[in-house]
Coordinates of N, CA and C and ligand atoms in Angstrom, one line a residue:
M1 N 15.3 9.1 -12.7 CA 15.2 8.9 -13.9 C 16.2 7.5 -14.8
D2 N 16.7 7.6 -13.8 CA 17.8 6.8 -14.1 C 17.5 4.9 -14.2
Q3 N 17.8 4.7 -15.7 CA 17.1 3.8 -16.1 C 18.4 3.0 -16.0
N4 N 19.6 2.8 -15.5 CA 20.9 2.4 -14.6 C 20.4 1.9 -13.6
V5 N 20.0 2.7 -13.2 CA 19.6 2.2 -12.1 C 18.7 0.6 -12.0
I6 N 17.6 1.1 -11.5 CA 16.3 0.0 -11.4 C 15.3 -0.4 -13.0
A7 N 16.4 -0.8 -13.4 CA 16.1 -0.7 -15.5 C 15.0 -0.9 -15.2
G8 N 14.0 0.4 -16.6 CA 12.3 -0.3 -16.8 C 11.5 -0.1 -15.8
V9 N 11.7 0.6 -15.1 CA 10.3 1.2 -14.0 C 9.7 2.7 -15.0
G10 N 9.0 1.8 -15.1 CA 7.9 2.8 -16.2 C 7.7 4.4 -15.5
N11 N 7.7 5.2 -16.1 CA 6.9 6.9 -15.6 C 5.3 6.8 -14.8
I12 N 5.2 6.2 -14.9 CA 3.8 6.3 -13.4 C 5.0 6.0 -11.9
Y13 N 5.5 4.6 -11.9 CA 6.3 4.5 -11.4 C 7.3 5.4 -10.4
S14 N 7.8 5.3 -11.9 CA 9.2 6.4 -11.3 C 8.8 8.2 -10.5
D15 N 7.7 8.4 -11.0 CA 6.9 9.4 -10.9 C 6.6 8.9 -9.1
E16 N 5.5 8.3 -9.2 CA 4.7 8.1 -8.0 C 5.9 7.6 -6.8
V17 N 6.9 6.7 -6.9 CA 7.7 6.5 -6.1 C 8.9 7.5 -5.2
L18 N 9.0 8.4 -6.4 CA 9.9 10.0 -6.2 C 9.3 10.7 -5.5
W19 N 7.6 10.9 -5.8 CA 6.8 12.4 -5.1 C 6.7 11.4 -3.5
A20 N 6.5 9.8 -3.4 CA 6.4 9.5 -1.6 C 8.3 9.4 -1.4
S21 N 8.8 10.0 -2.0 CA 10.4 9.7 -1.4 C 10.9 11.1 -1.1
S22 N 10.0 11.9 -1.3 CA 10.4 13.5 -2.0 C 11.8 13.8 -2.3
V23 N 12.1 13.1 -3.3 CA 12.7 13.5 -4.1 C 12.6 13.8 -5.0
H24 N 13.6 14.5 -6.2 CA 13.8 15.7 -7.4 C 13.6 14.8 -8.3
P25 N 13.0 14.8 -9.5 CA 13.2 13.8 -10.5 C 14.5 14.2 -11.0
E26 N 15.2 15.6 -11.4 CA 16.6 15.5 -11.9 C 18.0 15.4 -10.7
Q27 N 17.3 14.7 -9.9 CA 18.3 14.6 -8.7 C 19.4 13.6 -9.0
R28 N 20.9 14.0 -9.3 CA 21.7 12.6 -9.5 C 22.0 11.8 -9.1
V29 N 21.7 10.6 -9.1 CA 21.7 9.7 -8.3 C 23.0 8.8 -7.4
S30 N 24.3 9.9 -8.1 CA 24.9 9.3 -7.8 C 25.2 10.6 -6.4
K31 N 24.3 11.3 -6.2 CA 24.4 12.5 -5.3 C 23.1 12.4 -4.0
L32 N 22.7 11.2 -4.1 CA 22.1 10.7 -3.1 C 22.1 10.0 -1.8
S33 N 21.5 11.0 -0.6 CA 21.6 10.4 0.1 C 21.4 8.9 0.5
E34 N 22.4 8.1 1.8 CA 21.8 7.1 2.3 C 20.6 6.5 2.7
K35 N 20.0 8.3 3.5 CA 18.3 8.0 3.8 C 17.6 8.1 2.3
Q36 N 17.8 8.5 1.5 CA 17.0 9.1 -0.1 C 16.9 7.6 -0.5
K37 N 17.8 7.0 -0.7 CA 18.0 5.6 -0.9 C 17.4 4.4 -1.0
K38 N 17.4 4.6 1.2 CA 16.6 4.0 1.4 C 15.1 4.0 1.2
E39 N 14.7 5.0 1.4 CA 13.4 5.5 1.0 C 12.7 5.3 0.0
I40 N 13.8 5.4 -1.7 CA 13.0 4.9 -2.6 C 13.3 3.5 -2.4
F41 N 13.9 2.6 -2.5 CA 13.9 1.3 -2.9 C 12.3 1.1 -1.7
K42 N 12.6 1.5 -0.2 CA 11.2 1.2 0.2 C 9.9 1.1 -0.5
N43 N 10.2 2.7 -0.9 CA 8.2 3.4 -1.4 C 8.8 2.2 -2.7
L44 N 9.0 1.8 -3.7 CA 9.2 1.2 -5.0 C 8.7 0.0 -4.6
K45 N 8.8 -0.5 -3.6 CA 8.5 -2.2 -3.0 C 7.3 -2.0 -2.7
V46 N 6.5 -0.8 -2.0 CA 5.3 -0.8 -1.1 C 4.8 0.0 -2.5
I47 N 4.9 0.7 -3.6 CA 4.3 1.3 -4.2 C 4.0 0.4 -6.0
L48 N 5.1 -0.7 -5.5 CA 4.4 -1.8 -6.7 C 3.7 -3.3 -6.3
L49 N 4.1 -2.9 -4.5 CA 2.8 -4.2 -4.2 C 1.8 -4.1 -4.5
K50 N 1.3 -2.0 -3.6 CA 0.3 -2.0 -3.8 C -0.5 -2.1 -5.3
S51 N 0.0 -2.0 -6.4 CA -0.2 -2.2 -7.8 C -1.1 -3.3 -8.1
I52 N -0.2 -4.3 -7.7 CA 0.5 -5.6 -8.5 C -1.3 -5.9 -7.5
K53 N -1.7 -5.6 -5.5 CA -3.0 -5.9 -5.4 C -4.3 -5.5 -6.0
L54 N -3.7 -4.3 -6.5 CA -5.0 -3.5 -7.2 C -5.3 -3.7 -8.0
G55 N -4.3 -5.1 -9.1 CA -4.7 -5.8 -10.4 C -3.7 -5.0 -11.4
G56 N -2.7 -3.7 -10.8 CA -1.9 -3.7 -11.9 C -2.7 -2.0 -12.0
D57 N -2.6 -1.5 -13.2 CA -2.4 -0.1 -13.6 C -3.3 0.3 -14.9
S58 N -3.8 0.3 -15.4 CA -5.0 0.5 -16.3 C -5.1 2.1 -17.2
M59 N -4.3 3.2 -17.2 CA -4.0 4.3 -17.7 C -4.0 4.4 -18.6
S60 N -3.1 3.2 -19.5 CA -3.3 3.4 -20.6 C -3.3 2.1 -20.7
D61 N -3.3 1.3 -21.6 CA -4.2 -0.1 -21.9 C -4.1 -0.6 -21.4
Y62 N -3.0 -1.0 -20.6 CA -3.1 -2.3 -19.9 C -4.4 -3.4 -19.2
R63 N -4.8 -4.5 -19.6 CA -6.1 -5.1 -19.1 C -5.4 -6.9 -19.3
N64 N -6.1 -7.2 -18.6 CA -5.3 -8.0 -17.6 C -5.3 -9.7 -18.8
P65 N -5.7 -10.9 -17.8 CA -5.7 -11.7 -19.3 C -6.9 -11.7 -19.9
Y66 N -7.3 -11.3 -18.3 CA -9.6 -11.4 -18.5 C -10.2 -10.3 -19.6
G67 N -9.3 -9.3 -19.7 CA -9.4 -8.4 -20.5 C -10.4 -6.9 -19.1
E68 N -9.8 -7.8 -18.0 CA -10.3 -6.8 -17.0 C -9.6 -5.3 -16.8
K69 N -9.7 -4.2 -16.4 CA -8.5 -2.7 -16.1 C -8.5 -3.0 -14.5
G70 N -6.9 -2.5 -14.4 CA -6.3 -2.5 -13.0 C -7.0 -1.0 -12.4
R71 N -6.6 -1.2 -11.1 CA -7.3 0.0 -10.0 C -5.9 1.0 -9.9
F72 N -4.7 1.0 -10.3 CA -4.1 1.5 -9.8 C -4.0 2.4 -10.2
Q73 N -4.3 3.0 -11.2 CA -4.5 4.6 -11.7 C -5.7 5.5 -11.2
D74 N -6.5 4.8 -9.9 CA -7.8 5.6 -9.2 C -6.4 6.1 -8.0
F75 N -5.1 5.9 -7.8 CA -4.1 5.6 -6.9 C -3.0 6.4 -6.7
H76 N -3.1 7.0 -8.2 CA -2.2 8.0 -8.8 C -2.2 9.0 -7.7
K77 N -1.1 9.8 -7.3 CA -0.8 10.7 -6.0 C 0.4 12.0 -7.1
V78 N 0.7 11.7 -8.2 CA 1.2 12.8 -8.7 C 1.2 12.6 -10.5
Y79 N 1.5 11.5 -11.0 CA 1.2 11.0 -12.3 C 0.1 11.0 -12.8
R80 N 0.8 12.4 -14.0 CA -0.2 13.1 -14.8 C -1.4 13.9 -13.6
K81 N -1.0 14.5 -13.0 CA -1.8 15.8 -11.9 C -1.5 17.0 -12.5
T82 N -0.8 17.3 -12.8 CA -0.2 18.7 -13.6 C -0.8 19.9 -13.2
G83 N -1.3 20.5 -12.3 CA -1.9 21.7 -12.1 C -2.4 21.0 -10.7
Q84 N -2.6 20.2 -10.4 CA -3.7 19.8 -9.4 C -2.6 20.1 -8.0
K85 N -3.3 20.3 -6.9 CA -3.0 20.3 -5.8 C -2.0 19.0 -4.9
C86 N -1.2 19.3 -4.5 CA -0.1 18.3 -4.0 C -0.8 17.4 -2.6
G87 N -0.8 16.4 -2.8 CA -1.8 15.3 -2.1 C -1.0 14.7 -0.5
K88 N 0.7 15.7 -1.2 CA 1.3 14.9 0.3 C 0.7 16.0 2.1
R89 N 0.4 15.7 3.1 CA 0.3 16.5 4.4 C 0.8 17.0 4.2
G90 N 0.4 17.8 4.6 CA 0.7 19.3 4.6 C 1.3 20.5 3.9
C91 N 1.1 19.6 2.8 CA 2.2 20.7 1.7 C 1.6 20.9 0.8
S92 N 1.2 22.5 0.2 CA 0.5 23.2 -0.7 C 1.1 23.3 -2.2
G93 N 2.0 22.5 -2.4 CA 2.5 22.7 -4.0 C 1.3 22.3 -5.1
I94 N 1.7 22.4 -6.4 CA 1.1 22.3 -7.2 C 1.6 21.2 -8.6
I95 N 1.9 20.0 -8.4 CA 1.7 19.3 -9.4 C 2.5 19.8 -10.5
K96 N 3.8 19.9 -10.9 CA 4.4 20.6 -12.2 C 4.9 19.1 -13.5
R97 N 4.8 19.4 -14.7 CA 5.5 18.7 -15.3 C 6.5 19.4 -15.9
I98 N 7.7 18.0 -15.8 CA 9.0 18.0 -16.9 C 9.9 17.1 -17.4
I99 N 10.8 17.5 -18.3 CA 11.0 16.8 -19.3 C 12.4 16.8 -18.8
V100 N 13.0 15.3 -18.0 CA 13.9 14.7 -17.9 C 14.7 13.4 -18.5
G101 N 15.4 13.9 -19.3 CA 16.3 12.7 -20.1 C 15.2 11.9 -20.7
G102 N 14.0 13.2 -21.9 CA 14.0 12.5 -22.5 C 12.5 12.1 -22.5
R103 N 12.3 12.0 -21.1 CA 10.9 11.2 -20.4 C 10.1 12.3 -19.8
S104 N 8.8 12.7 -19.5 CA 8.1 13.4 -19.1 C 8.0 12.7 -17.7
A105 N 8.0 13.9 -16.4 CA 8.2 13.5 -15.2 C 6.9 14.4 -14.1
H106 N 6.2 14.2 -13.7 CA 5.5 14.6 -12.9 C 6.3 14.9 -11.9
F107 N 6.1 16.2 -10.5 CA 6.6 16.0 -9.3 C 6.1 17.6 -8.5
C108 N 6.2 17.5 -6.9 CA 6.0 18.3 -7.1 C 6.9 19.4 -6.3
P109 N 6.8 20.4 -6.3 CA 8.3 21.2 -6.3 C 8.5 21.7 -4.8
L110 N 7.1 21.6 -4.6 CA 7.4 22.2 -2.5 C 8.2 21.3 -2.1
H111 N 8.1 19.8 -2.2 CA 8.9 18.9 -0.9 C 9.1 18.2 -1.8
Q112 N 9.6 18.1 -2.9 CA 10.0 17.1 -3.7 C 11.8 18.8 -4.7
V113 N 12.8 18.6 -3.5 CA 13.5 19.9 -3.8 C 15.0 18.8 -4.2
L114 N 15.8 19.9 -5.1 CA 16.5 19.1 -5.2 C 18.1 19.6 -3.8
S115 N 18.9 18.3 -3.6 CA 19.9 18.5 -2.8 C 21.3 19.6 -3.4
P116 N 21.1 20.6 -2.4 CA 22.1 21.9 -3.2 C 23.5 21.8 -3.3
Q117 N 23.9 19.9 -3.4 CA 25.3 19.8 -3.6 C 25.2 18.4 -5.5
N118 N 23.5 19.3 -5.7 CA 23.3 18.0 -7.4 C 24.3 18.6 -8.6
F119 N 24.2 19.9 -8.4 CA 25.3 19.8 -9.9 C 26.8 20.0 -9.6
Ligands
LIG1 ZN1 4.0 18.7 -2.5

């Protein structure tokens, strides 16, 4: 959730990237392992490219210059899925919403766990 690392990654993408990377939204950036950082950058790239391919995300008011909606919102795994079953293969978690640094974050408490050395 720390905007100092990659400025301006919106809530949708930060939720989706952390979910795909199995990283808890309250995980401190300074305590991320090399493996976790690599996962985050890999998934950020994959997810942003997927959204671009789908014409962007129109969950809110985004429209392209022709007034058309994007379709990325149809592929959300975690963003605004509070109370729904986690879609990760083999995971039986239920999506939760918490506030982190004044922003809402959606995550799966079962597979997105804090590293023990987080605090
Ligand atoms: Zn899960």
